[in-house]
Coordinates of C-alpha atoms in Angstrom, one line a residue:
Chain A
X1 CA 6.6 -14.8 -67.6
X2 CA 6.0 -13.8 -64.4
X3 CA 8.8 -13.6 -61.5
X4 CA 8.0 -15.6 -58.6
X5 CA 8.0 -13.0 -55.6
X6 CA 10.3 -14.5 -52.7
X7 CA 8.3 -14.4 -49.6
X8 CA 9.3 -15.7 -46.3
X9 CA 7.3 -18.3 -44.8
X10 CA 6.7 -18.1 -41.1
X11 CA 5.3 -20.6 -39.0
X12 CA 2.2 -19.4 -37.6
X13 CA 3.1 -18.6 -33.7
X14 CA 6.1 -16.6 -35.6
X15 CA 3.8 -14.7 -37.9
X16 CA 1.8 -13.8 -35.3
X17 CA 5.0 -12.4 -33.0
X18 CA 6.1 -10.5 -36.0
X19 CA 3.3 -9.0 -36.7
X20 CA 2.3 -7.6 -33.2
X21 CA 5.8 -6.6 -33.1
X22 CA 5.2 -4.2 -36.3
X23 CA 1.8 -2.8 -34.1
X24 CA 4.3 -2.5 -30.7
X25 CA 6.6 -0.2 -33.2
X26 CA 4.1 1.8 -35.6
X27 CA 1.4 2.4 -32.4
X28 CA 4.3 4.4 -30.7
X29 CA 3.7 7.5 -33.1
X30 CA 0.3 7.0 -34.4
X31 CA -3.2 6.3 -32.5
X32 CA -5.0 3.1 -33.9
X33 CA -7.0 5.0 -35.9
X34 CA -4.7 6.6 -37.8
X35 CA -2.9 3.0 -38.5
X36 CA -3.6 1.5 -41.7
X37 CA -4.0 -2.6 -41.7
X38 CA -2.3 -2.0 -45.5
X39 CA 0.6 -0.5 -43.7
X40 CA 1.2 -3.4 -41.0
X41 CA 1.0 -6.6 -43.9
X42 CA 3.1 -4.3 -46.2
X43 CA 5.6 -4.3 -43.6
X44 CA 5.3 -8.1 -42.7
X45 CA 5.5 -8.8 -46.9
X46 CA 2.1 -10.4 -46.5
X47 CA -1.1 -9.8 -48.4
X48 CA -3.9 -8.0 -46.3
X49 CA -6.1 -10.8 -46.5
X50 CA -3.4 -13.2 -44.8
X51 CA -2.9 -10.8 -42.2
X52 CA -7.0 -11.1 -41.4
X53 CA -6.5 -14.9 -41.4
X54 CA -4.7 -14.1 -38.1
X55 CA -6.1 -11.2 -36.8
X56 CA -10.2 -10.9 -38.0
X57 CA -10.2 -7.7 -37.4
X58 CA -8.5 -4.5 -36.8
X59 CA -10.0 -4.1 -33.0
X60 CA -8.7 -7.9 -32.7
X61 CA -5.1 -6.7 -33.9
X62 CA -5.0 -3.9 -31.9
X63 CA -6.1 -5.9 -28.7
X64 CA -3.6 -8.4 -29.1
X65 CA -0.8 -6.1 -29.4
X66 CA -1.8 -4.4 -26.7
X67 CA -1.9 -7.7 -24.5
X68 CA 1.4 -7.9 -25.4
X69 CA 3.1 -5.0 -24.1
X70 CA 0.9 -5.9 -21.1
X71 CA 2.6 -9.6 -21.1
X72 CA 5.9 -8.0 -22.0
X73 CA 5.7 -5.5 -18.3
X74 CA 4.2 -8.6 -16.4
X75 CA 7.6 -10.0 -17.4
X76 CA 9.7 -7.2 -16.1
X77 CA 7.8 -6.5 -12.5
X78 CA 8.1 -10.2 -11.5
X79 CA 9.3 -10.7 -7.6
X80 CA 12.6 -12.8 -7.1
X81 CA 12.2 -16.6 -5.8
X82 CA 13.7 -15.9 -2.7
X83 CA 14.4 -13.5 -0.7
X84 CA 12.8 -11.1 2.1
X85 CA 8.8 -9.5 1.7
X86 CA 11.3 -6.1 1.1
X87 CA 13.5 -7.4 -1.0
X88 CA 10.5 -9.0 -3.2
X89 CA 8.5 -6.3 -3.6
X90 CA 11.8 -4.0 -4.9
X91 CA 11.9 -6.9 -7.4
X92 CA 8.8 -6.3 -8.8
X93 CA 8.5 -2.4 -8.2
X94 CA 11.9 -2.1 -9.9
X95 CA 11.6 -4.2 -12.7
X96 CA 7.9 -2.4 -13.1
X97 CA 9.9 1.1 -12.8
X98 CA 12.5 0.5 -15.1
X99 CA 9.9 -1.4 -18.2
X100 CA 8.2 1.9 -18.2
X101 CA 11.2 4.0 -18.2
X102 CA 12.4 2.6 -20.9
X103 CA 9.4 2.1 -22.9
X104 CA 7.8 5.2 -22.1
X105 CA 6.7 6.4 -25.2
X106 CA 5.4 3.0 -26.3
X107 CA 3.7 2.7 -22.6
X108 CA 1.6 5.7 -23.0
X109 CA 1.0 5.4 -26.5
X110 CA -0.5 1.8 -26.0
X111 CA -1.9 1.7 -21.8
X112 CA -2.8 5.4 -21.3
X113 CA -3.9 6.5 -24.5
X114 CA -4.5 3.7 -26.4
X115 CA -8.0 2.6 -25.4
X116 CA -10.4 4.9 -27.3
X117 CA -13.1 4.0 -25.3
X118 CA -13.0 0.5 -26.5
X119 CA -14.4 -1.2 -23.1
X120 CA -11.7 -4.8 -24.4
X121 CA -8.5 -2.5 -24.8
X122 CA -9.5 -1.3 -21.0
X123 CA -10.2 -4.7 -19.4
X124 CA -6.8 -5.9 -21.2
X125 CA -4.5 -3.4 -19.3
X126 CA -6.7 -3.6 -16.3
X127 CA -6.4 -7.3 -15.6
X128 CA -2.3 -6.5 -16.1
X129 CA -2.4 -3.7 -13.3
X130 CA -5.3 -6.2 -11.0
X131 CA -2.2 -9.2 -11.8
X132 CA 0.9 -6.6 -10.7
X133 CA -1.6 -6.0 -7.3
X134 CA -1.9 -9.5 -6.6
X135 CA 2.5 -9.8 -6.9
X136 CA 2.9 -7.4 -4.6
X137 CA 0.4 -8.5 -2.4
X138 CA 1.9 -12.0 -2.6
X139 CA 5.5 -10.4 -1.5
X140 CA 4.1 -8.7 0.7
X141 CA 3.5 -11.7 2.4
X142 CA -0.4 -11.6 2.7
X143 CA -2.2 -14.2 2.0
X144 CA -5.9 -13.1 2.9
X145 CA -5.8 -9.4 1.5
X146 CA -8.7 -7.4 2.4
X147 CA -10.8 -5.2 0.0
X148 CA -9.1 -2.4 1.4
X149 CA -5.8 -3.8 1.2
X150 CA -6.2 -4.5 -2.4
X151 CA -8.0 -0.9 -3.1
X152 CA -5.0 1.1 -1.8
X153 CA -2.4 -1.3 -3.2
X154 CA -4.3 -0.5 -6.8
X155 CA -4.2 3.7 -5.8
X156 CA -0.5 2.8 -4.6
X157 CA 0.0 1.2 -8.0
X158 CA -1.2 3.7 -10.0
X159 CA 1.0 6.5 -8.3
X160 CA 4.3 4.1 -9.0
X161 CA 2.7 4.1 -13.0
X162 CA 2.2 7.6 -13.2
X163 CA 5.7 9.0 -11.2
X164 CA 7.9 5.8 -13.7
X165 CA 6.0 7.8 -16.9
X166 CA 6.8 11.2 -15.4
X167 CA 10.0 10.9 -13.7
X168 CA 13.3 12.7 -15.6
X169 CA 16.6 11.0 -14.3
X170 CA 17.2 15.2 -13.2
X171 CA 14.2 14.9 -11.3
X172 CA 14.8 11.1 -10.0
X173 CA 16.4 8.3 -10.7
X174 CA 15.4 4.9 -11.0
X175 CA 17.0 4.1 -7.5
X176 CA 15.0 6.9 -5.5
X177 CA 11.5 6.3 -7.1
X178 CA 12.1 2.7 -6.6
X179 CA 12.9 3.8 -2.6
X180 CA 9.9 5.9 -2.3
X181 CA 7.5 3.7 -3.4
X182 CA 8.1 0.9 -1.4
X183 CA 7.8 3.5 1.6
X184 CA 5.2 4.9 0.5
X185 CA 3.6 1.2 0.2
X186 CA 4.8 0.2 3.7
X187 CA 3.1 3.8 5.2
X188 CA 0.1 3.0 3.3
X189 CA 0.1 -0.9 4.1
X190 CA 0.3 -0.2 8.2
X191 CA -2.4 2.7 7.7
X192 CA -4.6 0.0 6.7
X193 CA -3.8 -2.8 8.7
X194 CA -4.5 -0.3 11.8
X195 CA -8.1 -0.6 10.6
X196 CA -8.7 -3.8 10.5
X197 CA -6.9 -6.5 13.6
X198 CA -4.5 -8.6 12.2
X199 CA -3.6 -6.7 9.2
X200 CA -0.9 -7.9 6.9
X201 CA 2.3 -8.5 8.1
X202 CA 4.2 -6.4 5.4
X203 CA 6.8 -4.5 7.6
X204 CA 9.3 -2.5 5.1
X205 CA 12.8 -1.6 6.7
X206 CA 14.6 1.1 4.7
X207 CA 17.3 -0.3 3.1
X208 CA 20.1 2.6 3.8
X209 CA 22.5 1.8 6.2
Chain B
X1 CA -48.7 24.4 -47.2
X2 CA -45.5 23.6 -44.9
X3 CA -46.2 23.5 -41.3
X4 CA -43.0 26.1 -39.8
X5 CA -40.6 23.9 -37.9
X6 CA -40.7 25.8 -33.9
X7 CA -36.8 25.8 -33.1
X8 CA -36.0 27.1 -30.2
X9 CA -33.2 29.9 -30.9
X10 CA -30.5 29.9 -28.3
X11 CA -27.7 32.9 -27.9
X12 CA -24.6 31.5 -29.1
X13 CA -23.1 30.7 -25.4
X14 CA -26.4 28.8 -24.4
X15 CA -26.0 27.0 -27.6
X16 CA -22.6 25.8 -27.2
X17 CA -23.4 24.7 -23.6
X18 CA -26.3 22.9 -24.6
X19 CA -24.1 21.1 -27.5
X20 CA -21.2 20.2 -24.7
X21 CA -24.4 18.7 -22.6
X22 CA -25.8 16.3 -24.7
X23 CA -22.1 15.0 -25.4
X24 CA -21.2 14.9 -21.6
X25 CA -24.3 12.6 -21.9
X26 CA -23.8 10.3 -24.9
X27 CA -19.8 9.7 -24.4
X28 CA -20.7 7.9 -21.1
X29 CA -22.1 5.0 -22.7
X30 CA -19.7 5.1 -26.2
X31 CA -16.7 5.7 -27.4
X32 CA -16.2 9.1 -29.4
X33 CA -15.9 7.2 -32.8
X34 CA -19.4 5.5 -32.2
X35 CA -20.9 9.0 -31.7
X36 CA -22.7 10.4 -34.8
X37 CA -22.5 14.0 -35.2
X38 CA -26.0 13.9 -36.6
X39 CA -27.6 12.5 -33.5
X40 CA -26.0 15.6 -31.6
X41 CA -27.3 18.1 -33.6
X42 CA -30.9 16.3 -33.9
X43 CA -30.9 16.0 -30.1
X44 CA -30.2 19.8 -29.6
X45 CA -32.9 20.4 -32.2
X46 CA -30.5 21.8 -34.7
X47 CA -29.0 21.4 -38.2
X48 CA -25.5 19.5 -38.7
X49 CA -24.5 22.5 -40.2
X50 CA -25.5 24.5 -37.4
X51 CA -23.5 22.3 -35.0
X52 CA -20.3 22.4 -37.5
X53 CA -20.9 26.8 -37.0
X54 CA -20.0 25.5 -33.4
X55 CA -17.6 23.0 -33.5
X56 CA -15.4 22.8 -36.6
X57 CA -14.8 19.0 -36.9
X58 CA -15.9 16.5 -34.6
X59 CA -12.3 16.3 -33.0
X60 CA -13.2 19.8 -31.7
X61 CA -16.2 19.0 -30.3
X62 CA -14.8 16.2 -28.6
X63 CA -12.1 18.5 -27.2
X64 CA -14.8 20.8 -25.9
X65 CA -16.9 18.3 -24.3
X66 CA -13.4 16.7 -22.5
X67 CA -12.2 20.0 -21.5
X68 CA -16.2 20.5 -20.0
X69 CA -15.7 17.7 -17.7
X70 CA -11.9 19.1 -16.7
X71 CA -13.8 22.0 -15.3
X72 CA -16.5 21.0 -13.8
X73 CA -14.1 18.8 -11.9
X74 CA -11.9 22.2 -11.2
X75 CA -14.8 23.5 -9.8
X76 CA -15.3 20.9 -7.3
X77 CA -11.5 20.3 -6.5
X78 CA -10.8 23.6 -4.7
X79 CA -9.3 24.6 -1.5
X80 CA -12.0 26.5 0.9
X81 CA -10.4 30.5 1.0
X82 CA -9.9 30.3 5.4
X83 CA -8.5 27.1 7.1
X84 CA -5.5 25.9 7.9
X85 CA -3.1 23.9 5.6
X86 CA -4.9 20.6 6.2
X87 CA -8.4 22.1 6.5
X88 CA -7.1 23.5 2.9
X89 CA -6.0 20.3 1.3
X90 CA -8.7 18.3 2.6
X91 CA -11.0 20.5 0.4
X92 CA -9.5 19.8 -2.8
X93 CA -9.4 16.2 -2.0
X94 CA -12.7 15.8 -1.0
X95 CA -14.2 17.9 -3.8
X96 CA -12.0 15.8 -6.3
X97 CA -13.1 12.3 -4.6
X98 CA -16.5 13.3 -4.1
X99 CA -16.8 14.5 -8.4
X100 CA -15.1 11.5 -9.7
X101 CA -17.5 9.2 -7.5
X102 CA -20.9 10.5 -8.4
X103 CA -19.9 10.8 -11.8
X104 CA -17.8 7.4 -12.0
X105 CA -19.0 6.3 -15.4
X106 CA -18.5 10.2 -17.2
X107 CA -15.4 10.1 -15.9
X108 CA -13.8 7.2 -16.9
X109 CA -15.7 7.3 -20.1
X110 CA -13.7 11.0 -21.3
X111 CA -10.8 11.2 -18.8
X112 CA -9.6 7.9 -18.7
X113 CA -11.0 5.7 -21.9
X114 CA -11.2 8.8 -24.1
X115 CA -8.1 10.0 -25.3
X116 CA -7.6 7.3 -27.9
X117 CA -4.3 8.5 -28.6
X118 CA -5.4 11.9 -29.3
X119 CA -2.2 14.2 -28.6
X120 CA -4.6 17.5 -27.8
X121 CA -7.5 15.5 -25.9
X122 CA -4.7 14.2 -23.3
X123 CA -2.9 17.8 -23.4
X124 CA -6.5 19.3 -22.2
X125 CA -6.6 16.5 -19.0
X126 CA -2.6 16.5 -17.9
X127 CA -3.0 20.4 -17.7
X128 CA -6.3 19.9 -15.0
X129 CA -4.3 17.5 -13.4
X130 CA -1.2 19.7 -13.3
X131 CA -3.8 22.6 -11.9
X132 CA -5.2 20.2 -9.5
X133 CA -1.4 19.7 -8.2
X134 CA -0.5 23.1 -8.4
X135 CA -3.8 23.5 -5.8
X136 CA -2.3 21.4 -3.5
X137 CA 0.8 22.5 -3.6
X138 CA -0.1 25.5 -2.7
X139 CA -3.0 24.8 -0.3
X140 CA 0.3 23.3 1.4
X141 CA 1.7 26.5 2.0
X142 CA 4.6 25.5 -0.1
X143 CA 5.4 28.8 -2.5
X144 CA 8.6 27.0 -4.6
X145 CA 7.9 23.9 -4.8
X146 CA 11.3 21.4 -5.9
X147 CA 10.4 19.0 -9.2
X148 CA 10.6 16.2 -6.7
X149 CA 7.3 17.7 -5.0
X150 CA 5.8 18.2 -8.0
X151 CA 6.5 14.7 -9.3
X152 CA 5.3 13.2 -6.1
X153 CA 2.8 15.0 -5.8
X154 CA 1.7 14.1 -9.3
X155 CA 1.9 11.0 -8.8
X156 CA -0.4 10.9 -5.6
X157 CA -2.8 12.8 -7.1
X158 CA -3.2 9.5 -9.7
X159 CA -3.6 7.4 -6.1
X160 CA -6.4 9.8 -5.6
X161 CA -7.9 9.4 -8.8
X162 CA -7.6 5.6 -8.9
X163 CA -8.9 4.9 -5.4
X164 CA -11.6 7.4 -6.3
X165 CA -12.8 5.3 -9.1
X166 CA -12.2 2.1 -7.7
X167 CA -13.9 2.8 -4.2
X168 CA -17.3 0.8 -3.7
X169 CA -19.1 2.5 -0.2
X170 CA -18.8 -1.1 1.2
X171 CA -15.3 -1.5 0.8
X172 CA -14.2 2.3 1.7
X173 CA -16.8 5.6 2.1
X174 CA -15.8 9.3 1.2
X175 CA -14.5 10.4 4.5
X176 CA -12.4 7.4 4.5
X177 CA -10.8 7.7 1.4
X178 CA -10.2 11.1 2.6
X179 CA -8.6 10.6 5.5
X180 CA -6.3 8.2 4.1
X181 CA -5.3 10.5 1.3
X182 CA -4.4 12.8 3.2
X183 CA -2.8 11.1 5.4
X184 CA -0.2 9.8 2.7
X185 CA -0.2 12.9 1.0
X186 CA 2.1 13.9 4.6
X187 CA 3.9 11.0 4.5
X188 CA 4.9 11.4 0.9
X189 CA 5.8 14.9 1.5
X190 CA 7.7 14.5 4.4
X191 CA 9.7 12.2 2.5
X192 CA 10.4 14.2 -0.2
X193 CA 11.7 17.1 2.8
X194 CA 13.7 14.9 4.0
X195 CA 15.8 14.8 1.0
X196 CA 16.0 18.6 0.3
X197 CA 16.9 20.7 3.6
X198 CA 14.7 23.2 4.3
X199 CA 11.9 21.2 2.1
X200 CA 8.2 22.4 2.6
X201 CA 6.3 23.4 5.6
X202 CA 3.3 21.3 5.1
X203 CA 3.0 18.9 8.4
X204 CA -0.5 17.3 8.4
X205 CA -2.4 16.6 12.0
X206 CA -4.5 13.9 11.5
X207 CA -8.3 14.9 12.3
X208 CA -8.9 12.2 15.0
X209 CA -9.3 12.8 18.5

C-alpha cells in the first residue's frame, strides 16, 4: 500500500507566482545555465512535467522571471499623483534608487548579467528601462518629447542604474544620489531644450533650503 | 594515395589572434552558447584539438575574445599626450563614442548581452570600464580623486555608453554627443566639488564660440 503524497494544490495564477518567485531567489547566485528545471519543481513539490505545463520551456521560465523583477522595479519608480514636475520625478528616481539598493544582488544577477545574449531576455529589460523614460518624461511635464529628449533621458537613466548598483551608503546615500540625479537630469534637460525652441518645460529647483 | 592537407602554420601569437578574430566575428550575430567550438577551429583551418592547445575550455575562449574587444576599445578611448584638460577628456570620449558606434552590434553582442551571468566575463568589462574612468579622471587633472568622483564618474561613463549605443546620426551625430558629454561630465563634477572643499580642478570651457 502506497502512501498518498500530500501535495498542495495551487490555483494556477498562484502556481505560476510561486514558481517565478523560486527563479527571483535561486537566479541570485547562479547564471541560468547553471539552474536546473529539476531543482526549481523540486522546490515548488511539483513534478517537472507540471512545471512545463506552465512554463514550455526553460528560456520561457527564465523570461518570465525576469519580467517580473522588471514588473516588480516598475512598481517601485512610479511618480506620486500629485504634486510638482520636481517632486514627481524624486518619486520615481527614488523609488527606482532605493529597488535597486536593496535588490542589488538580485538586479544584476537577473538585468545586467542575466541576458546571455538571448535577444527576448534583452527586449524584456529594455522595454522596462524605455517604460521608466517615458515616467519621467511624463513628470517632467513634457508632453511632445523630442528624440533627443528621450535619447539623453535613456543615457541619464542608465547613469542613475549604474551609480544605485554601485553606490556604498560610505560613498552615498540614498538621499544624495537621489539629489544628484535629478540635477543632473534638470542640467541635462535645459542643455537639450537650448537646442531645439520650445524645449520642455522641466525646470528643477534644488530642494535645500 | 592521400592528397596532404596545405594548413597554413601560424606562430603561436598569430594563431591566437586569428582564433580571437573569427570569434569577434561570430558572437555578433549569437549568443556564446549557440557557438560551436568546431566551427571555430574549421574556420581558422585547424583541428579542435588544436584550438583546445589555445583555449582550455570554451569559457576561456569566450573570456579571450570579451577581453579582445575591452582593448580594442582601450585603444580608441585615450587621452591625446598635449592638450589641455578638456582637449584631454574630449579624446577619450570621442574615441570611446566613436568605437562603440561603428561597432554597435560587436558591442552590445559581448559587452552588454554577453556576460550571461558569467562572474569572470563581467570582471574582464568592469575593470575596462574602471580604466576608462581612471583616464578621465586623470585626463581631469584630478591626482586623488574622492569615491564620490569615482562613483560619478562611473556612472557617467554608463551615460556615455548608453547614448553611444542608442544614438542614430538623425537623431544626434558624434560631435554632438560629444559636446553634450562633456558638457555634463562638468556639471557632474562641479557638483560633486561642491560637496568636498577643495574638490577637483577640472572646469570645462565649452568649445563654442
Amino acid at each position: 500500500m502506497t502512501v498518498p503524497t500530500v501535495r498542495t494544490r495551487l490555483a494556477a495564477e498562484d502556481r505560476r507566482r510561486q514558481l517565478i518567485g523560486i527563479g527571483l531567489r535561486l537566479l541570485v547566485n547562479r547564471p541560468i545555465h547553471e539552474l536546473a528545471i529539476d531543482e526549481v519543481a523540486a522546490e515548488a513539490g511539483i513534478s517537472r512535467g507540471l512545471l512545463f505545463h506552465y512554463f514550455p520551456t526553460k528560456r520561457e521560465y527564465y523570461i518570465a522571471v525576469v519580467r517580473a523583477a522588471g514588473n516588480r522595479l516598475l512598481l517601485h519608480a512610479r511618480a506620486p499623483d500629485e504634486g510638482t514636475t520636481t517632486e514627481r520625478v524624486r518619486g520615481i528616481v527614488d523609488g527606482f534608487v532605493q529597488f535597486i539598493q536593496r535588490r542589488r544582488g538580485n538586479y544584476v544577477a537577473l538585468v545586467r548579467a542575466g541576458a546571455g545574449g538571448d535577444e527576448r531576455v534583452l527586449e524584456v529589460f529594455s522595454s522596462i528601462r524605455a517604460r521608466i523614460a517615458d515616467r519621467v518624461i511624463d513628470a517632467m511635464g513634457t508632453t511632445e518629447p523630442t528624440p533627443q529628449l528621450r535619447l539623453v533621458v535613456r543615457g541619464w537613466l542608465a547613469m542613475a542604474e549604474e551609480i544605485a548598483v554601485e553606490a556604498t551608503p560610505d560613498v552615498m546615500q540614498v538621499d544624495g544620489i537621489v539629489d544628484m540625479l535629478v540635477d543632473n537630469l534638470n542640467k541635462t534637460v535645459q542643455q537639450v531644450a537650448g537646442w531645439n525652441e520650445g524645449g520642455p518645460q522641466f525646470v528643477y529647483t534644488p530642494p535645500r533650503d
